[in-house]
Amino acid sequence: MRTITLGRTGIVTTAAGLGCGGHSRLGLQKYGEAHAAGITRKAYEMGVRFFDTATAYGTEPALGVGLKSFPRNTYVISTKYPVWDNWRDNYAQKFHETLDASLRALNTDFIDIYNFHAVLLNDYIDIKEMLVPEIIKAQEQGKIRFLGITEQFGADTAHQMLDVALTDDIFDVIMVGYNMMNPSAAKTILPRAIKQNVGVQCMFAVRRALSDPAQMKSDIQKILDNNQGGAGLEATENALDFLTALGADGTPIASSIMDAAYRFCTHTAGIHVTLTGTSSEAHLTDNLKSLKAKPLPADVLDKLAQLFGLSDCVSGQ
């Protein structure tokens, strides 16, 4: 498994991370906690050393069970504090109680990266003024190592919140939405993160639009309606079939669109950890194979840039 240094945190970990949220949530809701813990264990056994969860996902306990037999200093935990549903009420007490509950659920004395979860621009200033002092207290107490923030990509596809957060430069790690159909972060967010040595988690590498042809067609139509499509882009269900065509060596460029999507993200400059979520060991195996594979050919990347290089209006969700 390829390893990276997570920006200024200095953490050395794997470029592939297990995402414990998304639609699958490790299969928790369908198959139960034991199954979800088993997916976590399997990911570790396959070489993954970065695990991202959240209070809101409900998968913290499963992650704690799945990792309990492995040395704590061999893996990285990222989890998130929810900033919605009247979070401003009794905010300091609520923050520390929630953090302590996460520590218990995860069966750990410390969290490597504690993130504010799915922050929108209109909440950011209050979070900075009210909650950042509390997260710094927790850091001083040794409960967390580094500060993180994640965007609400579905509602903020142009990364407005992260643009402001990077200007303040409070956070050691950010989580950004990035994929083949909305690569806008490569122009606006990632260069700044590189300059500031901020660690970057990539989410939305594959969501519905890159696994469901009908959703892909719908998203492409939205891109075209917003005049963000490049020459040759058409709203069809086979618009990305060129990714699985035969390459110059006579073999398929990618084994699937999803394979191409993971390879596109993990080899993008500025991205450290690309997250993959699943409820299936077989699916996990395929995804990790993609995250370990070589970059897409330069001509394919050029074509993707031609088609989607102006797009910032879809998330792929």
Tab-separated table of C-alpha atoms in Angstrom:
chain	number	residue	atom	x	y	z
A	1	MET	CA	0.000	0.000	0.000
A	2	ARG	CA	1.391	3.402	-0.977
A	3	THR	CA	2.161	5.655	1.979
A	4	ILE	CA	2.079	9.438	2.328
A	5	THR	CA	2.953	12.109	4.869
A	6	LEU	CA	-0.231	13.913	5.841
A	7	GLY	CA	0.951	17.474	5.382
A	8	ARG	CA	2.188	19.372	8.417
A	9	THR	CA	0.829	16.752	10.804
A	10	GLY	CA	3.874	14.643	9.948
A	11	ILE	CA	1.696	11.534	10.157
A	12	VAL	CA	2.880	8.790	7.812
A	13	THR	CA	-0.068	6.690	6.725
A	14	THR	CA	-1.623	5.022	3.707
A	15	ALA	CA	-2.885	6.888	0.657
A	16	ALA	CA	-5.973	4.664	0.806
A	17	GLY	CA	-8.357	5.273	3.698
A	18	LEU	CA	-11.462	3.398	4.781
A	19	GLY	CA	-14.439	5.744	4.823
A	20	CYS	CA	-16.990	4.597	7.379
A	21	GLY	CA	-19.843	6.826	6.210
A	22	GLY	CA	-21.465	7.369	2.853
A	23	HIS	CA	-24.324	5.168	1.718
A	24	SER	CA	-22.750	1.910	2.880
A	25	ARG	CA	-21.552	2.804	6.400
A	26	LEU	CA	-19.631	-0.494	6.382
A	27	GLY	CA	-22.937	-2.347	6.082
A	28	LEU	CA	-23.870	-1.389	9.647
A	29	GLN	CA	-27.544	-0.683	9.043
A	30	LYS	CA	-28.154	-3.770	6.911
A	31	TYR	CA	-25.863	-6.356	8.472
A	32	GLY	CA	-25.070	-5.080	11.964
A	33	GLU	CA	-22.065	-4.029	14.001
A	34	ALA	CA	-20.178	-7.332	13.816
A	35	HIS	CA	-20.175	-7.147	10.024
A	36	ALA	CA	-19.046	-3.516	10.040
A	37	ALA	CA	-16.250	-4.359	12.480
A	38	GLY	CA	-15.238	-7.200	10.176
A	39	ILE	CA	-14.917	-4.825	7.209
A	40	THR	CA	-12.689	-2.617	9.349
A	41	ARG	CA	-10.510	-5.568	10.333
A	42	LYS	CA	-10.277	-6.733	6.737
A	43	ALA	CA	-9.180	-3.271	5.581
A	44	TYR	CA	-6.403	-3.247	8.182
A	45	GLU	CA	-5.301	-6.745	7.188
A	46	MET	CA	-5.133	-5.578	3.561
A	47	GLY	CA	-2.819	-2.736	4.500
A	48	VAL	CA	-5.112	0.235	5.167
A	49	ARG	CA	-3.929	2.352	8.087
A	50	PHE	CA	-6.253	5.368	7.831
A	51	PHE	CA	-9.851	5.184	9.051
A	52	ASP	CA	-12.379	8.027	8.794
A	53	THR	CA	-15.690	8.013	10.662
A	54	ALA	CA	-18.035	10.466	12.407
A	55	THR	CA	-20.431	10.725	15.299
A	56	ALA	CA	-23.244	11.110	12.772
A	57	TYR	CA	-22.408	7.887	10.929
A	58	GLY	CA	-22.953	5.609	13.913
A	59	THR	CA	-19.901	3.560	12.948
A	60	GLU	CA	-17.520	4.677	15.692
A	61	PRO	CA	-18.317	1.651	17.908
A	62	ALA	CA	-17.808	-0.769	15.007
A	63	LEU	CA	-14.481	0.856	14.217
A	64	GLY	CA	-13.461	0.571	17.855
A	65	VAL	CA	-14.290	-3.138	17.869
A	66	GLY	CA	-12.663	-3.815	14.513
A	67	LEU	CA	-9.355	-2.179	15.429
A	68	LYS	CA	-9.070	-3.175	19.086
A	69	SER	CA	-6.698	-6.092	18.453
A	70	PHE	CA	-4.190	-3.966	16.529
A	71	PRO	CA	-1.555	-1.706	18.124
A	72	ARG	CA	-2.947	1.814	18.459
A	73	ASN	CA	0.229	3.409	17.096
A	74	THR	CA	-0.133	1.543	13.794
A	75	TYR	CA	-3.284	3.266	12.504
A	76	VAL	CA	-4.832	6.727	12.208
A	77	ILE	CA	-8.360	7.639	13.295
A	78	SER	CA	-10.211	10.622	11.882
A	79	THR	CA	-13.670	11.363	13.246
A	80	LYS	CA	-16.027	14.328	13.180
A	81	TYR	CA	-18.111	16.564	15.385
A	82	PRO	CA	-21.582	17.419	13.972
A	83	VAL	CA	-22.276	21.132	13.536
A	84	TRP	CA	-25.977	21.140	12.805
A	85	ASP	CA	-29.217	20.657	14.761
A	86	ASN	CA	-28.875	23.623	17.108
A	87	TRP	CA	-25.206	23.017	17.845
A	88	ARG	CA	-24.914	26.564	19.250
A	89	ASP	CA	-27.077	25.671	22.263
A	90	ASN	CA	-24.846	24.914	25.267
A	91	TYR	CA	-22.092	24.484	22.696
A	92	ALA	CA	-19.043	24.058	24.951
A	93	GLN	CA	-20.512	21.328	27.152
A	94	LYS	CA	-22.045	19.585	24.145
A	95	PHE	CA	-18.728	19.610	22.292
A	96	HIS	CA	-16.718	18.020	25.098
A	97	GLU	CA	-19.423	15.466	25.910
A	98	THR	CA	-19.587	14.414	22.264
A	99	LEU	CA	-15.811	14.149	21.989
A	100	ASP	CA	-15.626	12.031	25.138
A	101	ALA	CA	-18.353	9.758	23.778
A	102	SER	CA	-16.347	9.303	20.578
A	103	LEU	CA	-13.248	8.375	22.558
A	104	ARG	CA	-15.213	5.726	24.446
A	105	ALA	CA	-16.868	4.368	21.295
A	106	LEU	CA	-13.553	4.181	19.465
A	107	ASN	CA	-11.874	2.510	22.444
A	108	THR	CA	-8.986	4.972	22.391
A	109	ASP	CA	-7.395	7.639	24.573
A	110	PHE	CA	-6.861	10.022	21.664
A	111	ILE	CA	-8.140	10.835	18.198
A	112	ASP	CA	-5.560	11.670	15.551
A	113	ILE	CA	-7.734	14.105	13.566
A	114	TYR	CA	-10.899	15.626	14.994
A	115	ASN	CA	-12.939	17.413	12.339
A	116	PHE	CA	-15.851	19.783	12.307
A	117	HIS	CA	-18.274	17.914	10.073
A	118	ALA	CA	-19.898	19.192	6.858
A	119	VAL	CA	-19.420	22.878	7.590
A	120	LEU	CA	-21.272	25.423	5.478
A	121	LEU	CA	-19.989	28.924	4.900
A	122	ASN	CA	-22.775	30.573	6.904
A	123	ASP	CA	-21.798	28.518	9.987
A	124	TYR	CA	-18.053	28.864	9.634
A	125	ILE	CA	-17.543	32.181	11.470
A	126	ASP	CA	-19.495	31.006	14.525
A	127	ILE	CA	-17.592	27.728	14.539
A	128	LYS	CA	-14.307	29.601	14.434
A	129	GLU	CA	-15.297	31.897	17.269
A	130	MET	CA	-17.170	29.441	19.488
A	131	LEU	CA	-15.859	25.928	18.863
A	132	VAL	CA	-12.232	26.387	17.811
A	133	PRO	CA	-11.271	27.479	21.360
A	134	GLU	CA	-12.926	24.296	22.665
A	135	ILE	CA	-11.150	22.012	20.210
A	136	ILE	CA	-7.842	23.644	21.149
A	137	LYS	CA	-8.592	22.888	24.820
A	138	ALA	CA	-9.150	19.249	23.885
A	139	GLN	CA	-5.890	19.250	21.959
A	140	GLU	CA	-4.049	20.654	24.989
A	141	GLN	CA	-5.612	17.890	27.101
A	142	GLY	CA	-4.180	15.268	24.734
A	143	LYS	CA	-7.568	14.032	23.565
A	144	ILE	CA	-6.913	14.976	19.952
A	145	ARG	CA	-3.720	15.463	17.983
A	146	PHE	CA	-4.713	17.622	15.025
A	147	LEU	CA	-7.584	19.883	13.967
A	148	GLY	CA	-9.636	19.146	10.864
A	149	ILE	CA	-12.616	20.495	8.962
A	150	THR	CA	-14.792	18.935	6.256
A	151	GLU	CA	-17.000	20.623	3.703
A	152	GLN	CA	-20.633	19.919	2.821
A	153	PHE	CA	-19.807	19.117	-0.787
A	154	GLY	CA	-23.364	18.378	-1.864
A	155	ALA	CA	-24.389	21.951	-1.061
A	156	ASP	CA	-21.024	23.654	-1.602
A	157	THR	CA	-19.712	22.196	-4.826
A	158	ALA	CA	-17.511	25.260	-5.440
A	159	HIS	CA	-15.723	24.954	-2.055
A	160	GLN	CA	-16.666	28.370	-0.677
A	161	MET	CA	-16.220	27.332	2.964
A	162	LEU	CA	-12.805	25.768	2.458
A	163	ASP	CA	-11.673	28.859	0.603
A	164	VAL	CA	-12.280	30.888	3.776
A	165	ALA	CA	-10.929	28.200	6.119
A	166	LEU	CA	-7.644	28.028	4.232
A	167	THR	CA	-7.316	31.797	4.503
A	168	ASP	CA	-7.579	31.513	8.295
A	169	ASP	CA	-5.145	28.552	8.266
A	170	ILE	CA	-6.411	27.126	11.558
A	171	PHE	CA	-6.841	23.526	10.449
A	172	ASP	CA	-4.108	20.949	9.922
A	173	VAL	CA	-6.293	18.704	7.746
A	174	ILE	CA	-9.213	19.381	5.423
A	175	MET	CA	-11.631	17.057	3.663
A	176	VAL	CA	-12.587	18.084	0.152
A	177	GLY	CA	-15.019	16.732	-2.414
A	178	TYR	CA	-13.206	15.908	-5.633
A	179	ASN	CA	-13.880	13.615	-8.578
A	180	MET	CA	-13.658	13.361	-12.349
A	181	MET	CA	-16.912	15.260	-12.899
A	182	ASN	CA	-16.074	18.095	-10.522
A	183	PRO	CA	-12.306	18.531	-10.347
A	184	SER	CA	-12.568	22.211	-9.390
A	185	ALA	CA	-10.628	21.739	-6.139
A	186	ALA	CA	-7.497	21.102	-8.203
A	187	LYS	CA	-7.633	24.744	-9.282
A	188	THR	CA	-8.917	26.456	-6.165
A	189	ILE	CA	-8.230	24.415	-3.024
A	190	LEU	CA	-5.414	21.944	-3.569
A	191	PRO	CA	-2.738	24.451	-4.670
A	192	ARG	CA	-3.342	26.443	-1.494
A	193	ALA	CA	-3.295	23.314	0.651
A	194	ILE	CA	0.050	22.362	-0.895
A	195	LYS	CA	1.465	25.825	-0.217
A	196	GLN	CA	0.290	25.747	3.411
A	197	ASN	CA	1.265	22.070	3.877
A	198	VAL	CA	-2.276	21.168	4.918
A	199	GLY	CA	-3.239	17.504	4.894
A	200	VAL	CA	-6.060	16.615	2.499
A	201	GLN	CA	-8.621	13.846	2.653
A	202	CYS	CA	-10.535	13.246	-0.581
A	203	MET	CA	-14.201	12.274	-0.448
A	204	PHE	CA	-16.709	11.692	-3.243
A	205	ALA	CA	-14.121	9.991	-5.455
A	206	VAL	CA	-16.938	7.642	-6.428
A	207	ARG	CA	-20.530	8.416	-5.627
A	208	ARG	CA	-23.714	7.578	-7.457
A	209	ALA	CA	-22.902	9.437	-10.675
A	210	LEU	CA	-19.782	7.357	-11.291
A	211	SER	CA	-21.462	4.036	-10.573
A	212	ASP	CA	-24.953	4.649	-12.001
A	213	PRO	CA	-25.136	5.592	-15.709
A	214	ALA	CA	-28.545	7.256	-15.330
A	215	GLN	CA	-27.263	9.547	-12.570
A	216	MET	CA	-24.129	10.270	-14.580
A	217	LYS	CA	-26.281	11.358	-17.525
A	218	SER	CA	-28.336	13.609	-15.244
A	219	ASP	CA	-25.247	15.224	-13.740
A	220	ILE	CA	-23.705	15.821	-17.144
A	221	GLN	CA	-26.919	17.503	-18.244
A	222	LYS	CA	-26.654	19.799	-15.212
A	223	ILE	CA	-23.069	20.619	-16.149
A	224	LEU	CA	-24.174	21.459	-19.693
A	225	ASP	CA	-27.122	23.516	-18.437
A	226	ASN	CA	-24.653	25.582	-16.413
A	227	ASN	CA	-22.415	26.081	-19.469
A	228	GLN	CA	-19.587	24.222	-17.739
A	229	GLY	CA	-19.161	21.368	-20.194
A	230	GLY	CA	-16.186	21.121	-22.492
A	231	ALA	CA	-16.192	20.466	-26.213
A	232	GLY	CA	-17.499	17.004	-26.996
A	233	LEU	CA	-19.334	16.448	-23.689
A	234	GLU	CA	-22.772	14.922	-24.220
A	235	ALA	CA	-25.398	13.882	-21.688
A	236	THR	CA	-25.434	10.191	-22.462
A	237	GLU	CA	-25.066	7.107	-20.302
A	238	ASN	CA	-21.879	6.111	-22.137
A	239	ALA	CA	-20.121	9.486	-21.915
A	240	LEU	CA	-17.240	7.994	-19.920
A	241	ASP	CA	-16.907	4.716	-21.790
A	242	PHE	CA	-13.585	5.908	-23.229
A	243	LEU	CA	-12.102	5.201	-19.790
A	244	THR	CA	-12.510	1.458	-20.297
A	245	ALA	CA	-11.487	1.373	-23.962
A	246	LEU	CA	-8.294	-0.316	-25.086
A	247	GLY	CA	-5.194	1.749	-24.540
A	248	ALA	CA	-2.028	1.999	-26.588
A	249	ASP	CA	-0.754	-1.283	-25.148
A	250	GLY	CA	-3.876	-3.165	-26.202
A	251	THR	CA	-5.268	-3.523	-22.674
A	252	PRO	CA	-8.192	-1.598	-21.137
A	253	ILE	CA	-7.233	1.799	-19.763
A	254	ALA	CA	-9.253	1.033	-16.648
A	255	SER	CA	-11.171	-2.034	-15.536
A	256	SER	CA	-14.251	0.112	-14.831
A	257	ILE	CA	-15.297	3.738	-14.509
A	258	MET	CA	-14.997	3.354	-10.738
A	259	ASP	CA	-11.455	2.039	-11.121
A	260	ALA	CA	-10.581	5.096	-13.208
A	261	ALA	CA	-12.259	7.373	-10.651
A	262	TYR	CA	-10.144	6.153	-7.743
A	263	ARG	CA	-6.962	6.334	-9.792
A	264	PHE	CA	-7.850	9.855	-10.909
A	265	CYS	CA	-8.177	11.065	-7.317
A	266	THR	CA	-5.376	9.262	-5.541
A	267	HIS	CA	-2.722	10.493	-7.980
A	268	THR	CA	-3.845	14.146	-7.944
A	269	ALA	CA	-1.232	16.517	-6.530
A	270	GLY	CA	-2.256	17.765	-3.097
A	271	ILE	CA	-4.481	14.836	-2.189
A	272	HIS	CA	-3.026	12.685	0.560
A	273	VAL	CA	-5.720	10.166	1.542
A	274	THR	CA	-8.485	9.028	-0.796
A	275	LEU	CA	-11.403	7.466	1.043
A	276	THR	CA	-13.318	4.425	-0.067
A	277	GLY	CA	-16.447	3.137	1.606
A	278	THR	CA	-18.085	-0.256	1.277
A	279	SER	CA	-20.140	-2.935	2.983
A	280	SER	CA	-18.517	-5.786	1.056
A	281	GLU	CA	-15.106	-7.402	1.374
A	282	ALA	CA	-15.086	-8.141	-2.356
A	283	HIS	CA	-15.865	-4.516	-3.158
A	284	LEU	CA	-13.195	-3.398	-0.708
A	285	THR	CA	-10.658	-5.612	-2.463
A	286	ASP	CA	-11.512	-4.091	-5.851
A	287	ASN	CA	-11.366	-0.542	-4.541
A	288	LEU	CA	-8.003	-1.002	-2.848
A	289	LYS	CA	-6.644	-2.565	-6.022
A	290	SER	CA	-7.633	0.620	-7.863
A	291	LEU	CA	-6.095	2.836	-5.204
A	292	LYS	CA	-2.832	0.933	-5.563
A	293	ALA	CA	-2.856	1.063	-9.376
A	294	LYS	CA	-0.823	3.361	-11.604
A	295	PRO	CA	-2.078	6.809	-12.675
A	296	LEU	CA	-4.347	7.173	-15.686
A	297	PRO	CA	-2.491	7.910	-18.955
A	298	ALA	CA	-1.729	11.555	-19.696
A	299	ASP	CA	-3.955	11.650	-22.774
A	300	VAL	CA	-6.905	10.353	-20.746
A	301	LEU	CA	-6.323	13.000	-18.079
A	302	ASP	CA	-6.190	15.609	-20.844
A	303	LYS	CA	-9.528	14.431	-22.203
A	304	LEU	CA	-11.134	14.525	-18.747
A	305	ALA	CA	-9.827	18.067	-18.296
A	306	GLN	CA	-11.276	19.025	-21.662
A	307	LEU	CA	-14.689	17.628	-20.769
A	308	PHE	CA	-14.988	18.589	-17.088
A	309	GLY	CA	-12.276	21.141	-16.406
A	310	LEU	CA	-14.795	23.983	-15.963
A	311	SER	CA	-17.269	22.022	-13.850
A	312	ASP	CA	-18.021	22.983	-10.254
A	313	CYS	CA	-21.798	22.550	-10.079
A	314	VAL	CA	-22.207	18.826	-9.295
A	315	SER	CA	-21.038	16.572	-6.496
A	316	GLY	CA	-21.825	13.185	-8.023
A	317	GLN	CA	-24.042	12.287	-5.087
